[in-house]
Amino acid sequence: VKEAIDGDARGKLRRRLLDESASWRPKPTLAGREYWDESVWQDERERIWHATWIAVGRAEEVPDTGSFRTFDVAGESVFVTRNASGELRGFYNVCAHRGTRFLDEGAGTVRKVFKCPYHGWTYDLDGRLVGTPNVDEDEYFDRAEHPLFPIHVDTYAGFLFVNLSAARPMPLVEFLTSGAETMTAFERFGMADLRIGHRIVYEVRANWKILVENYNECLHCPTIHPELVQVVPLFRFGEVWDEDVRDDGLQMMPGATSFNPTGVSTLPRFPGILEEDVNRYYGIYQFPNIALDMHPDCVQYYILVPRGPRHTTVVSDYLFLPETIADRDVSTEPVVAFWDLISNQDWAVCERAQVGVQSRAYRSGVYPRKDRFLYWFNEEYRGWMGREPMG
Ligand code: FES
Ligand SMILES: [Fe+2]
């Protein structure tokens, strides 16, 4: 399992990215087959998706004692609930009796116990087996030995993460701060207090890494996103990083206070943000499956749910202040229409990339300097996959 790197190391990586601007030489992409090969996908499931912290949604999706929701983590169905004291608990969606799929996909509420649809065994909200119809404890059968199979669950800033590793995992915050970018740098946006105002789910016929790579570069922006490059002028030049702006921020067009083509906001600003945040856009990618876009009045994020090597479900949520959601229909806000436009532009080109990399002609491609974040994502990926970095 990969070791965390501390804040110092992160600083070093960032300085290295800066230094590299001048000395960069074109570097190879991942191999074509890494975007479609079934055995690569199986290896990723083992080494990444079932080995570390994976974002699945928001804590508000499992609000109360007895609420539950299922999640697909690279082909493993799991569910998260809250026990009698309101603490989050997570389990594989598998009965301990004979392995039956336990809950149907989706969300719901139970009063006190979960009941398996096969032989009716029941488990309490902490996963303890408490009912076994027609099987008595005096048959040398001890219910305590057959609880549901647990998973690790934790939250940060309202985001819900699960971890399927059998070993004791690295603490979530340590994990979140171990890459070049981290959502922990944005406490001032008060994300823990925001709520989901709108959700769009996209089905994209592309490998999850193609989506990550697409998120991390803007060489495609002038051709794919003519509207976006008006709002974020630096994107016109294919650059995604303004070294002079803190926290990987980017200036929006002059006077803009909201992420939409007019730049005009009718939404209340987040109370904790700085004056300098008002004209900015912050976008970060957090390995492996969440990308956040922070605006002065809305947070949009993508959670990537890989369904296989050639298919990714993308959950795109829009967070607002609770009073904003109570006050109006946020689904009609311009920021939603704008991100939906950008998203569809991106998914279309990701699907084109997917079919192209499946060609026998394509062994691997090339990263010019402005693609350096993709190369660093690939280095991080190689690390998780147990391979040597290319350096
Ligand atoms: S498999 Fe669940 S009760 Fe038998
Ligand atoms: Fe894009």
mmCIF file of C-alpha atoms and ligand atoms in Angstrom:
data_model
loop_
_atom_site.group_PDB
_atom_site.id
_atom_site.type_symbol
_atom_site.label_atom_id
_atom_site.label_comp_id
_atom_site.label_asym_id
_atom_site.label_seq_id
_atom_site.Cartn_x
_atom_site.Cartn_y
_atom_site.Cartn_z
ATOM 1 C CA VAL A 1 0.000 0.000 0.000
ATOM 2 C CA LYS A 2 1.241 3.415 -0.968
ATOM 3 C CA GLU A 3 2.654 5.611 1.766
ATOM 4 C CA ALA A 4 1.144 9.021 2.377
ATOM 5 C CA ILE A 5 3.235 12.034 1.569
ATOM 6 C CA ASP A 6 3.057 14.889 4.035
ATOM 7 C CA GLY A 7 2.510 18.589 3.398
ATOM 8 C CA ASP A 8 6.234 19.105 2.859
ATOM 9 C CA ALA A 9 6.376 16.470 0.192
ATOM 10 C CA ARG A 10 3.342 18.005 -1.450
ATOM 11 C CA GLY A 11 5.147 21.353 -1.503
ATOM 12 C CA LYS A 12 8.111 19.647 -3.123
ATOM 13 C CA LEU A 13 5.919 18.079 -5.772
ATOM 14 C CA ARG A 14 4.379 21.456 -6.527
ATOM 15 C CA ARG A 15 7.795 23.101 -6.804
ATOM 16 C CA ARG A 16 8.841 20.297 -9.074
ATOM 17 C CA LEU A 17 5.842 20.945 -11.305
ATOM 18 C CA LEU A 18 6.882 24.597 -11.485
ATOM 19 C CA ASP A 19 10.521 23.785 -12.208
ATOM 20 C CA GLU A 20 9.483 21.369 -14.841
ATOM 21 C CA SER A 21 7.689 24.037 -16.816
ATOM 22 C CA ALA A 22 10.984 25.114 -18.329
ATOM 23 C CA SER A 23 12.737 21.782 -18.689
ATOM 24 C CA TRP A 24 9.797 19.628 -19.768
ATOM 25 C CA ARG A 25 10.344 17.191 -22.609
ATOM 26 C CA PRO A 26 7.401 15.332 -24.162
ATOM 27 C CA LYS A 27 6.543 12.183 -22.218
ATOM 28 C CA PRO A 28 4.552 9.071 -23.080
ATOM 29 C CA THR A 29 0.945 8.518 -22.052
ATOM 30 C CA LEU A 30 -0.287 5.256 -20.591
ATOM 31 C CA ALA A 31 -0.430 2.424 -23.089
ATOM 32 C CA GLY A 32 -3.595 2.139 -25.158
ATOM 33 C CA ARG A 33 -4.536 -1.192 -23.638
ATOM 34 C CA GLU A 34 -4.602 0.286 -20.141
ATOM 35 C CA TYR A 35 -7.858 1.985 -21.134
ATOM 36 C CA TRP A 36 -9.701 -1.141 -22.207
ATOM 37 C CA ASP A 37 -7.954 -4.341 -21.148
ATOM 38 C CA GLU A 38 -10.005 -6.509 -18.791
ATOM 39 C CA SER A 39 -6.937 -7.745 -16.898
ATOM 40 C CA VAL A 40 -5.757 -4.174 -16.248
ATOM 41 C CA TRP A 41 -9.235 -3.408 -14.908
ATOM 42 C CA GLN A 42 -9.152 -6.439 -12.587
ATOM 43 C CA ASP A 43 -5.757 -5.322 -11.328
ATOM 44 C CA GLU A 44 -7.067 -1.786 -10.714
ATOM 45 C CA ARG A 45 -10.012 -3.135 -8.746
ATOM 46 C CA GLU A 46 -7.628 -4.989 -6.472
ATOM 47 C CA ARG A 47 -4.965 -2.313 -6.078
ATOM 48 C CA ILE A 48 -6.991 0.898 -6.161
ATOM 49 C CA TRP A 49 -10.763 0.590 -5.972
ATOM 50 C CA HIS A 50 -10.882 -2.058 -3.238
ATOM 51 C CA ALA A 51 -7.742 -0.889 -1.490
ATOM 52 C CA THR A 52 -8.227 2.720 -0.533
ATOM 53 C CA TRP A 53 -10.659 5.560 0.174
ATOM 54 C CA ILE A 54 -13.260 5.993 -2.537
ATOM 55 C CA ALA A 55 -15.716 8.894 -2.662
ATOM 56 C CA VAL A 56 -19.296 7.658 -2.977
ATOM 57 C CA GLY A 57 -21.437 10.694 -2.212
ATOM 58 C CA ARG A 58 -22.460 12.930 0.661
ATOM 59 C CA ALA A 59 -23.226 12.142 4.289
ATOM 60 C CA GLU A 60 -26.655 13.753 3.841
ATOM 61 C CA GLU A 61 -27.603 10.827 1.595
ATOM 62 C CA VAL A 62 -27.696 8.651 4.715
ATOM 63 C CA PRO A 63 -29.345 11.175 7.053
ATOM 64 C CA ASP A 64 -30.715 9.278 10.063
ATOM 65 C CA THR A 65 -30.602 6.140 12.171
ATOM 66 C CA GLY A 66 -31.861 3.334 9.914
ATOM 67 C CA SER A 67 -31.392 5.252 6.639
ATOM 68 C CA PHE A 68 -29.338 3.312 4.143
ATOM 69 C CA ARG A 69 -28.002 3.625 0.613
ATOM 70 C CA THR A 70 -26.198 1.149 -1.629
ATOM 71 C CA PHE A 71 -23.119 2.053 -3.683
ATOM 72 C CA ASP A 72 -21.278 0.271 -6.464
ATOM 73 C CA VAL A 73 -17.527 0.309 -5.822
ATOM 74 C CA ALA A 74 -15.975 -1.110 -8.985
ATOM 75 C CA GLY A 75 -18.360 -4.041 -9.088
ATOM 76 C CA GLU A 76 -18.712 -4.588 -5.338
ATOM 77 C CA SER A 77 -22.095 -3.622 -3.977
ATOM 78 C CA VAL A 78 -21.843 -2.094 -0.500
ATOM 79 C CA PHE A 79 -24.222 -0.125 1.685
ATOM 80 C CA VAL A 80 -23.907 2.579 4.286
ATOM 81 C CA THR A 81 -26.314 3.114 7.164
ATOM 82 C CA ARG A 82 -26.461 4.874 10.543
ATOM 83 C CA ASN A 83 -26.689 2.959 13.804
ATOM 84 C CA ALA A 84 -28.794 3.786 16.866
ATOM 85 C CA SER A 85 -26.340 6.498 17.939
ATOM 86 C CA GLY A 86 -26.321 8.037 14.455
ATOM 87 C CA GLU A 87 -22.827 6.808 13.550
ATOM 88 C CA LEU A 88 -22.120 5.742 9.990
ATOM 89 C CA ARG A 89 -21.644 2.022 9.390
ATOM 90 C CA GLY A 90 -20.824 0.308 6.128
ATOM 91 C CA PHE A 91 -21.114 -3.293 4.942
ATOM 92 C CA TYR A 92 -20.832 -5.419 1.868
ATOM 93 C CA ASN A 93 -24.269 -5.992 0.401
ATOM 94 C CA VAL A 94 -23.926 -9.706 1.087
ATOM 95 C CA CYS A 95 -25.685 -11.988 3.554
ATOM 96 C CA ALA A 96 -23.417 -13.901 5.941
ATOM 97 C CA HIS A 97 -25.631 -16.982 5.697
ATOM 98 C CA ARG A 98 -25.229 -18.016 2.062
ATOM 99 C CA GLY A 99 -23.898 -14.897 0.406
ATOM 100 C CA THR A 100 -27.130 -13.587 -1.057
ATOM 101 C CA ARG A 101 -27.290 -10.026 -2.449
ATOM 102 C CA PHE A 102 -28.877 -8.346 0.478
ATOM 103 C CA LEU A 103 -30.483 -5.057 -0.535
ATOM 104 C CA ASP A 104 -31.796 -3.868 -3.859
ATOM 105 C CA GLU A 105 -29.894 -0.968 -5.380
ATOM 106 C CA GLY A 106 -30.978 2.382 -4.003
ATOM 107 C CA ALA A 107 -31.848 4.037 -0.736
ATOM 108 C CA GLY A 108 -34.385 3.475 1.998
ATOM 109 C CA THR A 109 -34.995 3.251 5.710
ATOM 110 C CA VAL A 110 -35.365 0.362 8.113
ATOM 111 C CA ARG A 111 -36.690 0.618 11.651
ATOM 112 C CA LYS A 112 -34.177 -1.509 13.493
ATOM 113 C CA VAL A 113 -32.960 -4.402 11.359
ATOM 114 C CA PHE A 114 -32.072 -5.436 7.828
ATOM 115 C CA LYS A 115 -33.721 -8.639 6.701
ATOM 116 C CA CYS A 116 -32.254 -10.939 4.061
ATOM 117 C CA PRO A 117 -34.797 -11.738 1.339
ATOM 118 C CA TYR A 118 -33.703 -15.407 1.142
ATOM 119 C CA HIS A 119 -34.111 -17.104 4.563
ATOM 120 C CA GLY A 120 -35.106 -14.047 6.527
ATOM 121 C CA TRP A 121 -32.021 -13.659 8.690
ATOM 122 C CA THR A 122 -31.924 -10.249 10.306
ATOM 123 C CA TYR A 123 -29.016 -7.968 11.211
ATOM 124 C CA ASP A 124 -29.086 -4.869 13.380
ATOM 125 C CA LEU A 125 -27.739 -1.449 12.344
ATOM 126 C CA ASP A 126 -24.259 -2.429 13.562
ATOM 127 C CA GLY A 127 -24.300 -5.521 11.350
ATOM 128 C CA ARG A 128 -24.834 -8.027 14.173
ATOM 129 C CA LEU A 129 -26.858 -11.096 13.299
ATOM 130 C CA VAL A 130 -29.893 -10.934 15.574
ATOM 131 C CA GLY A 131 -32.500 -13.177 13.973
ATOM 132 C CA THR A 132 -32.246 -16.620 12.338
ATOM 133 C CA PRO A 133 -35.753 -18.062 11.833
ATOM 134 C CA ASN A 134 -35.901 -21.818 12.630
ATOM 135 C CA VAL A 135 -32.183 -21.946 13.410
ATOM 136 C CA ASP A 136 -31.705 -22.083 17.156
ATOM 137 C CA GLU A 137 -28.649 -21.011 19.034
ATOM 138 C CA ASP A 138 -28.644 -24.366 20.858
ATOM 139 C CA GLU A 139 -27.643 -26.097 17.595
ATOM 140 C CA TYR A 140 -24.094 -25.112 18.540
ATOM 141 C CA PHE A 141 -24.758 -22.117 16.369
ATOM 142 C CA ASP A 142 -23.468 -18.778 17.620
ATOM 143 C CA ARG A 143 -24.981 -15.765 15.887
ATOM 144 C CA ALA A 144 -22.139 -13.571 17.119
ATOM 145 C CA GLU A 145 -19.810 -15.379 14.722
ATOM 146 C CA HIS A 146 -21.773 -14.384 11.615
ATOM 147 C CA PRO A 147 -22.145 -10.624 11.354
ATOM 148 C CA LEU A 148 -22.356 -8.721 8.058
ATOM 149 C CA PHE A 149 -18.960 -8.131 6.421
ATOM 150 C CA PRO A 150 -17.910 -4.604 7.432
ATOM 151 C CA ILE A 151 -16.212 -1.879 5.386
ATOM 152 C CA HIS A 152 -14.610 1.375 6.571
ATOM 153 C CA VAL A 153 -16.655 4.570 6.293
ATOM 154 C CA ASP A 154 -15.634 8.158 6.976
ATOM 155 C CA THR A 155 -16.523 11.686 5.950
ATOM 156 C CA TYR A 156 -14.678 14.865 5.153
ATOM 157 C CA ALA A 157 -16.421 18.209 4.557
ATOM 158 C CA GLY A 158 -19.691 16.344 4.136
ATOM 159 C CA PHE A 159 -18.270 13.942 1.537
ATOM 160 C CA LEU A 160 -18.845 10.261 2.186
ATOM 161 C CA PHE A 161 -15.956 7.862 1.602
ATOM 162 C CA VAL A 162 -15.755 4.094 1.875
ATOM 163 C CA ASN A 163 -12.709 1.876 2.042
ATOM 164 C CA LEU A 164 -12.921 -1.855 1.292
ATOM 165 C CA SER A 165 -9.399 -2.774 2.366
ATOM 166 C CA ALA A 166 -9.229 -5.561 4.924
ATOM 167 C CA ALA A 167 -6.296 -3.889 6.626
ATOM 168 C CA ARG A 168 -6.565 -0.889 8.897
ATOM 169 C CA PRO A 169 -6.611 2.025 6.428
ATOM 170 C CA MET A 170 -4.609 5.212 6.374
ATOM 171 C CA PRO A 171 -6.676 7.946 8.094
ATOM 172 C CA LEU A 172 -8.907 9.679 5.543
ATOM 173 C CA VAL A 173 -7.446 13.166 6.023
ATOM 174 C CA GLU A 174 -3.933 11.823 5.603
ATOM 175 C CA PHE A 175 -5.036 10.156 2.383
ATOM 176 C CA LEU A 176 -6.729 13.323 1.135
ATOM 177 C CA THR A 177 -3.580 15.367 1.705
ATOM 178 C CA SER A 178 -1.214 12.896 0.057
ATOM 179 C CA GLY A 179 -1.438 14.184 -3.535
ATOM 180 C CA ALA A 180 -0.522 17.406 -5.331
ATOM 181 C CA GLU A 181 -4.029 18.828 -4.778
ATOM 182 C CA THR A 182 -6.350 18.418 -1.824
ATOM 183 C CA MET A 183 -9.925 19.318 -0.979
ATOM 184 C CA THR A 184 -8.721 20.054 2.557
ATOM 185 C CA ALA A 185 -7.361 23.413 1.352
ATOM 186 C CA PHE A 186 -10.909 24.752 0.977
ATOM 187 C CA GLU A 187 -12.298 24.779 4.527
ATOM 188 C CA ARG A 188 -13.397 28.362 3.956
ATOM 189 C CA PHE A 189 -16.039 27.197 1.475
ATOM 190 C CA GLY A 190 -17.845 25.530 4.400
ATOM 191 C CA MET A 191 -18.682 22.479 2.309
ATOM 192 C CA ALA A 192 -19.791 20.450 5.346
ATOM 193 C CA ASP A 193 -22.754 22.824 5.663
ATOM 194 C CA LEU A 194 -23.746 22.737 1.995
ATOM 195 C CA ARG A 195 -26.441 20.438 0.646
ATOM 196 C CA ILE A 196 -27.150 18.756 -2.683
ATOM 197 C CA GLY A 197 -29.519 20.976 -4.624
ATOM 198 C CA HIS A 198 -29.362 19.145 -7.913
ATOM 199 C CA ARG A 199 -27.925 15.911 -9.304
ATOM 200 C CA ILE A 200 -27.238 14.839 -12.883
ATOM 201 C CA VAL A 201 -26.049 11.311 -13.626
ATOM 202 C CA TYR A 202 -24.190 10.665 -16.869
ATOM 203 C CA GLU A 203 -23.326 7.328 -18.465
ATOM 204 C CA VAL A 204 -20.057 7.700 -20.346
ATOM 205 C CA ARG A 205 -18.653 5.015 -22.641
ATOM 206 C CA ALA A 206 -15.071 5.604 -21.619
ATOM 207 C CA ASN A 207 -12.466 4.402 -19.150
ATOM 208 C CA TRP A 208 -12.338 6.345 -15.864
ATOM 209 C CA LYS A 209 -8.704 7.393 -16.527
ATOM 210 C CA ILE A 210 -9.717 9.076 -19.775
ATOM 211 C CA LEU A 211 -12.177 11.170 -17.758
ATOM 212 C CA VAL A 212 -9.539 12.038 -15.162
ATOM 213 C CA GLU A 213 -7.049 13.017 -17.838
ATOM 214 C CA ASN A 214 -9.650 15.093 -19.630
ATOM 215 C CA TYR A 215 -10.450 16.918 -16.383
ATOM 216 C CA ASN A 216 -6.808 17.758 -15.814
ATOM 217 C CA GLU A 217 -5.973 19.465 -19.081
ATOM 218 C CA CYS A 218 -7.284 22.331 -21.120
ATOM 219 C CA LEU A 219 -5.555 21.941 -24.440
ATOM 220 C CA HIS A 220 -9.005 20.783 -25.537
ATOM 221 C CA CYS A 221 -10.776 23.839 -24.142
ATOM 222 C CA PRO A 222 -10.599 26.192 -27.151
ATOM 223 C CA THR A 223 -12.001 23.532 -29.487
ATOM 224 C CA ILE A 224 -14.400 21.684 -27.184
ATOM 225 C CA HIS A 225 -15.545 24.447 -24.822
ATOM 226 C CA PRO A 226 -15.999 27.740 -26.732
ATOM 227 C CA GLU A 227 -18.311 29.025 -23.965
ATOM 228 C CA LEU A 228 -16.006 28.031 -21.113
ATOM 229 C CA VAL A 229 -12.965 29.858 -22.465
ATOM 230 C CA GLN A 230 -14.990 33.094 -22.330
ATOM 231 C CA VAL A 231 -15.598 32.632 -18.607
ATOM 232 C CA VAL A 232 -12.066 31.447 -17.728
ATOM 233 C CA PRO A 233 -9.722 33.359 -20.076
ATOM 234 C CA LEU A 234 -6.571 31.352 -19.211
ATOM 235 C CA PHE A 235 -8.235 28.224 -20.615
ATOM 236 C CA ARG A 236 -8.082 29.812 -24.053
ATOM 237 C CA PHE A 237 -4.324 29.198 -23.958
ATOM 238 C CA GLY A 238 -4.684 25.565 -22.974
ATOM 239 C CA GLU A 239 -3.320 26.210 -19.494
ATOM 240 C CA VAL A 240 -4.964 24.918 -16.309
ATOM 241 C CA TRP A 241 -2.644 26.337 -13.700
ATOM 242 C CA ASP A 242 -2.031 29.956 -12.804
ATOM 243 C CA GLU A 243 1.083 29.893 -10.679
ATOM 244 C CA ASP A 244 0.271 33.310 -9.245
ATOM 245 C CA VAL A 245 -3.116 32.383 -7.794
ATOM 246 C CA ARG A 246 -3.399 30.500 -4.501
ATOM 247 C CA ASP A 247 -4.910 27.002 -4.193
ATOM 248 C CA ASP A 248 -4.727 26.307 -7.936
ATOM 249 C CA GLY A 249 -7.322 29.019 -8.529
ATOM 250 C CA LEU A 250 -8.068 30.712 -11.835
ATOM 251 C CA GLN A 251 -9.462 34.178 -12.456
ATOM 252 C CA MET A 252 -12.807 34.331 -14.191
ATOM 253 C CA MET A 253 -13.493 37.054 -16.741
ATOM 254 C CA PRO A 254 -13.366 40.561 -15.242
ATOM 255 C CA GLY A 255 -16.351 41.313 -13.031
ATOM 256 C CA ALA A 256 -17.705 37.752 -13.021
ATOM 257 C CA THR A 257 -18.937 36.539 -9.633
ATOM 258 C CA SER A 258 -20.591 33.331 -10.755
ATOM 259 C CA PHE A 259 -19.648 30.462 -13.056
ATOM 260 C CA ASN A 260 -21.939 31.040 -16.015
ATOM 261 C CA PRO A 261 -21.739 32.808 -19.390
ATOM 262 C CA THR A 262 -22.935 36.174 -18.059
ATOM 263 C CA GLY A 263 -20.820 35.971 -14.901
ATOM 264 C CA VAL A 264 -23.736 37.416 -12.961
ATOM 265 C CA SER A 265 -24.821 35.769 -9.723
ATOM 266 C CA THR A 266 -28.236 35.950 -8.145
ATOM 267 C CA LEU A 267 -27.217 33.364 -5.551
ATOM 268 C CA PRO A 268 -25.952 34.272 -2.090
ATOM 269 C CA ARG A 269 -22.199 34.018 -1.690
ATOM 270 C CA PHE A 270 -20.725 31.439 0.673
ATOM 271 C CA PRO A 271 -20.175 33.272 3.963
ATOM 272 C CA GLY A 272 -16.627 32.094 4.695
ATOM 273 C CA ILE A 273 -14.883 32.834 1.404
ATOM 274 C CA LEU A 274 -12.314 35.563 0.897
ATOM 275 C CA GLU A 275 -12.857 38.683 -1.156
ATOM 276 C CA GLU A 276 -10.299 37.356 -3.662
ATOM 277 C CA ASP A 277 -12.338 34.149 -4.123
ATOM 278 C CA VAL A 278 -15.305 36.025 -5.560
ATOM 279 C CA ASN A 279 -13.876 36.388 -9.076
ATOM 280 C CA ARG A 280 -12.242 32.944 -9.063
ATOM 281 C CA TYR A 281 -12.787 29.366 -10.010
ATOM 282 C CA TYR A 282 -11.061 26.550 -8.132
ATOM 283 C CA GLY A 283 -10.968 23.073 -9.596
ATOM 284 C CA ILE A 284 -9.185 20.128 -8.020
ATOM 285 C CA TYR A 285 -8.904 16.435 -8.693
ATOM 286 C CA GLN A 286 -8.558 14.092 -5.760
ATOM 287 C CA PHE A 287 -7.292 10.576 -6.542
ATOM 288 C CA PRO A 288 -8.911 8.363 -7.623
ATOM 289 C CA ASN A 289 -12.475 9.401 -8.304
ATOM 290 C CA ILE A 290 -13.579 12.863 -7.289
ATOM 291 C CA ALA A 291 -13.135 16.242 -8.959
ATOM 292 C CA LEU A 292 -14.435 19.393 -7.289
ATOM 293 C CA ASP A 293 -15.266 22.727 -8.853
ATOM 294 C CA MET A 294 -15.613 25.494 -6.312
ATOM 295 C CA HIS A 295 -17.363 28.737 -7.095
ATOM 296 C CA PRO A 296 -18.310 31.681 -4.857
ATOM 297 C CA ASP A 297 -21.951 30.524 -4.696
ATOM 298 C CA CYS A 298 -22.016 26.861 -5.757
ATOM 299 C CA VAL A 299 -19.836 23.759 -5.590
ATOM 300 C CA GLN A 300 -20.081 21.246 -8.398
ATOM 301 C CA TYR A 301 -18.393 17.859 -8.196
ATOM 302 C CA TYR A 302 -18.007 14.735 -10.252
ATOM 303 C CA ILE A 303 -17.807 11.330 -8.629
ATOM 304 C CA LEU A 304 -16.586 8.712 -11.089
ATOM 305 C CA VAL A 305 -18.153 5.270 -10.689
ATOM 306 C CA PRO A 306 -16.324 2.853 -12.978
ATOM 307 C CA ARG A 307 -18.533 0.045 -14.265
ATOM 308 C CA GLY A 308 -15.813 -1.704 -16.211
ATOM 309 C CA PRO A 309 -12.841 -0.706 -18.363
ATOM 310 C CA ARG A 310 -14.994 1.002 -21.010
ATOM 311 C CA HIS A 311 -17.866 2.505 -19.021
ATOM 312 C CA THR A 312 -17.999 5.107 -16.271
ATOM 313 C CA THR A 313 -21.067 6.467 -14.521
ATOM 314 C CA VAL A 314 -20.521 10.080 -13.478
ATOM 315 C CA VAL A 315 -22.536 11.521 -10.605
ATOM 316 C CA SER A 316 -22.517 15.303 -10.890
ATOM 317 C CA ASP A 317 -23.927 17.129 -7.877
ATOM 318 C CA TYR A 318 -24.460 20.815 -7.219
ATOM 319 C CA LEU A 319 -24.076 21.987 -3.637
ATOM 320 C CA PHE A 320 -25.668 25.160 -2.326
ATOM 321 C CA LEU A 321 -26.446 26.725 1.026
ATOM 322 C CA PRO A 322 -29.482 24.955 2.549
ATOM 323 C CA GLU A 323 -31.439 28.225 2.651
ATOM 324 C CA THR A 324 -30.810 28.738 -1.070
ATOM 325 C CA ILE A 325 -32.256 25.301 -1.811
ATOM 326 C CA ALA A 326 -35.281 26.015 0.399
ATOM 327 C CA ASP A 327 -35.787 29.351 -1.299
ATOM 328 C CA ARG A 328 -35.830 28.458 -5.016
ATOM 329 C CA ASP A 329 -35.609 25.793 -7.685
ATOM 330 C CA VAL A 330 -31.832 25.574 -7.981
ATOM 331 C CA SER A 331 -32.041 23.147 -10.908
ATOM 332 C CA THR A 332 -32.766 26.130 -13.166
ATOM 333 C CA GLU A 333 -29.724 28.115 -12.029
ATOM 334 C CA PRO A 334 -27.380 29.154 -14.867
ATOM 335 C CA VAL A 335 -24.420 27.437 -13.156
ATOM 336 C CA VAL A 336 -26.218 24.095 -13.581
ATOM 337 C CA ALA A 337 -26.947 24.628 -17.267
ATOM 338 C CA PHE A 338 -23.363 25.776 -17.810
ATOM 339 C CA TRP A 339 -21.714 22.786 -16.146
ATOM 340 C CA ASP A 340 -24.153 20.442 -17.883
ATOM 341 C CA LEU A 341 -23.116 21.939 -21.234
ATOM 342 C CA ILE A 342 -19.399 21.602 -20.407
ATOM 343 C CA SER A 343 -19.930 18.071 -19.079
ATOM 344 C CA ASN A 344 -21.667 16.857 -22.222
ATOM 345 C CA GLN A 345 -18.948 18.423 -24.369
ATOM 346 C CA ASP A 346 -16.361 16.554 -22.298
ATOM 347 C CA TRP A 347 -18.114 13.178 -22.303
ATOM 348 C CA ALA A 348 -18.554 13.261 -26.066
ATOM 349 C CA VAL A 349 -14.849 13.781 -26.616
ATOM 350 C CA CYS A 350 -13.934 11.200 -23.941
ATOM 351 C CA GLU A 351 -16.029 8.632 -25.829
ATOM 352 C CA ARG A 352 -14.205 9.540 -29.036
ATOM 353 C CA ALA A 353 -10.884 9.096 -27.263
ATOM 354 C CA GLN A 354 -12.009 5.718 -25.930
ATOM 355 C CA VAL A 355 -12.820 4.256 -29.335
ATOM 356 C CA GLY A 356 -9.564 5.640 -30.730
ATOM 357 C CA VAL A 357 -7.275 4.190 -28.074
ATOM 358 C CA GLN A 358 -8.800 0.781 -28.778
ATOM 359 C CA SER A 359 -7.242 0.837 -32.243
ATOM 360 C CA ARG A 360 -4.433 -1.627 -32.876
ATOM 361 C CA ALA A 361 -2.425 1.278 -34.286
ATOM 362 C CA TYR A 362 -2.382 3.071 -30.955
ATOM 363 C CA ARG A 363 0.334 1.843 -28.590
ATOM 364 C CA SER A 364 0.643 5.058 -26.613
ATOM 365 C CA GLY A 365 0.498 8.817 -27.130
ATOM 366 C CA VAL A 366 2.415 11.897 -26.007
ATOM 367 C CA TYR A 367 2.178 14.548 -23.297
ATOM 368 C CA PRO A 368 3.460 18.008 -24.161
ATOM 369 C CA ARG A 369 4.174 20.329 -21.233
ATOM 370 C CA LYS A 370 0.632 21.564 -20.802
ATOM 371 C CA ASP A 371 -0.378 17.938 -20.237
ATOM 372 C CA ARG A 372 2.055 17.585 -17.326
ATOM 373 C CA PHE A 373 -0.715 17.054 -14.749
ATOM 374 C CA LEU A 374 -1.848 14.013 -16.721
ATOM 375 C CA TYR A 375 1.651 12.644 -16.568
ATOM 376 C CA TRP A 376 1.686 13.171 -12.802
ATOM 377 C CA PHE A 377 -1.655 11.412 -12.534
ATOM 378 C CA ASN A 378 -0.126 8.535 -14.513
ATOM 379 C CA GLU A 379 2.880 8.469 -12.172
ATOM 380 C CA GLU A 380 0.560 8.315 -9.175
ATOM 381 C CA TYR A 381 -1.426 5.593 -10.927
ATOM 382 C CA ARG A 382 1.734 3.585 -11.622
ATOM 383 C CA GLY A 383 2.588 3.862 -7.931
ATOM 384 C CA TRP A 384 -0.766 2.424 -6.867
ATOM 385 C CA MET A 385 -0.488 -0.295 -9.497
ATOM 386 C CA GLY A 386 2.827 -1.415 -8.015
ATOM 387 C CA ARG A 387 4.897 -0.296 -10.995
ATOM 388 C CA GLU A 388 8.050 1.746 -11.152
ATOM 389 C CA PRO A 389 7.605 5.475 -11.791
ATOM 390 C CA MET A 390 8.893 6.567 -15.194
ATOM 391 C CA GLY A 391 10.480 9.639 -13.591
HETATM 392 S S1 FES B 1 -28.782 -16.218 2.412
HETATM 393 FE FE1 FES B 1 -29.497 -14.622 3.632
HETATM 394 S S2 FES B 1 -30.768 -15.571 5.049
HETATM 395 FE FE2 FES B 1 -30.000 -17.179 3.896
HETATM 396 FE FE FE B 2 -13.282 19.783 -20.720
#
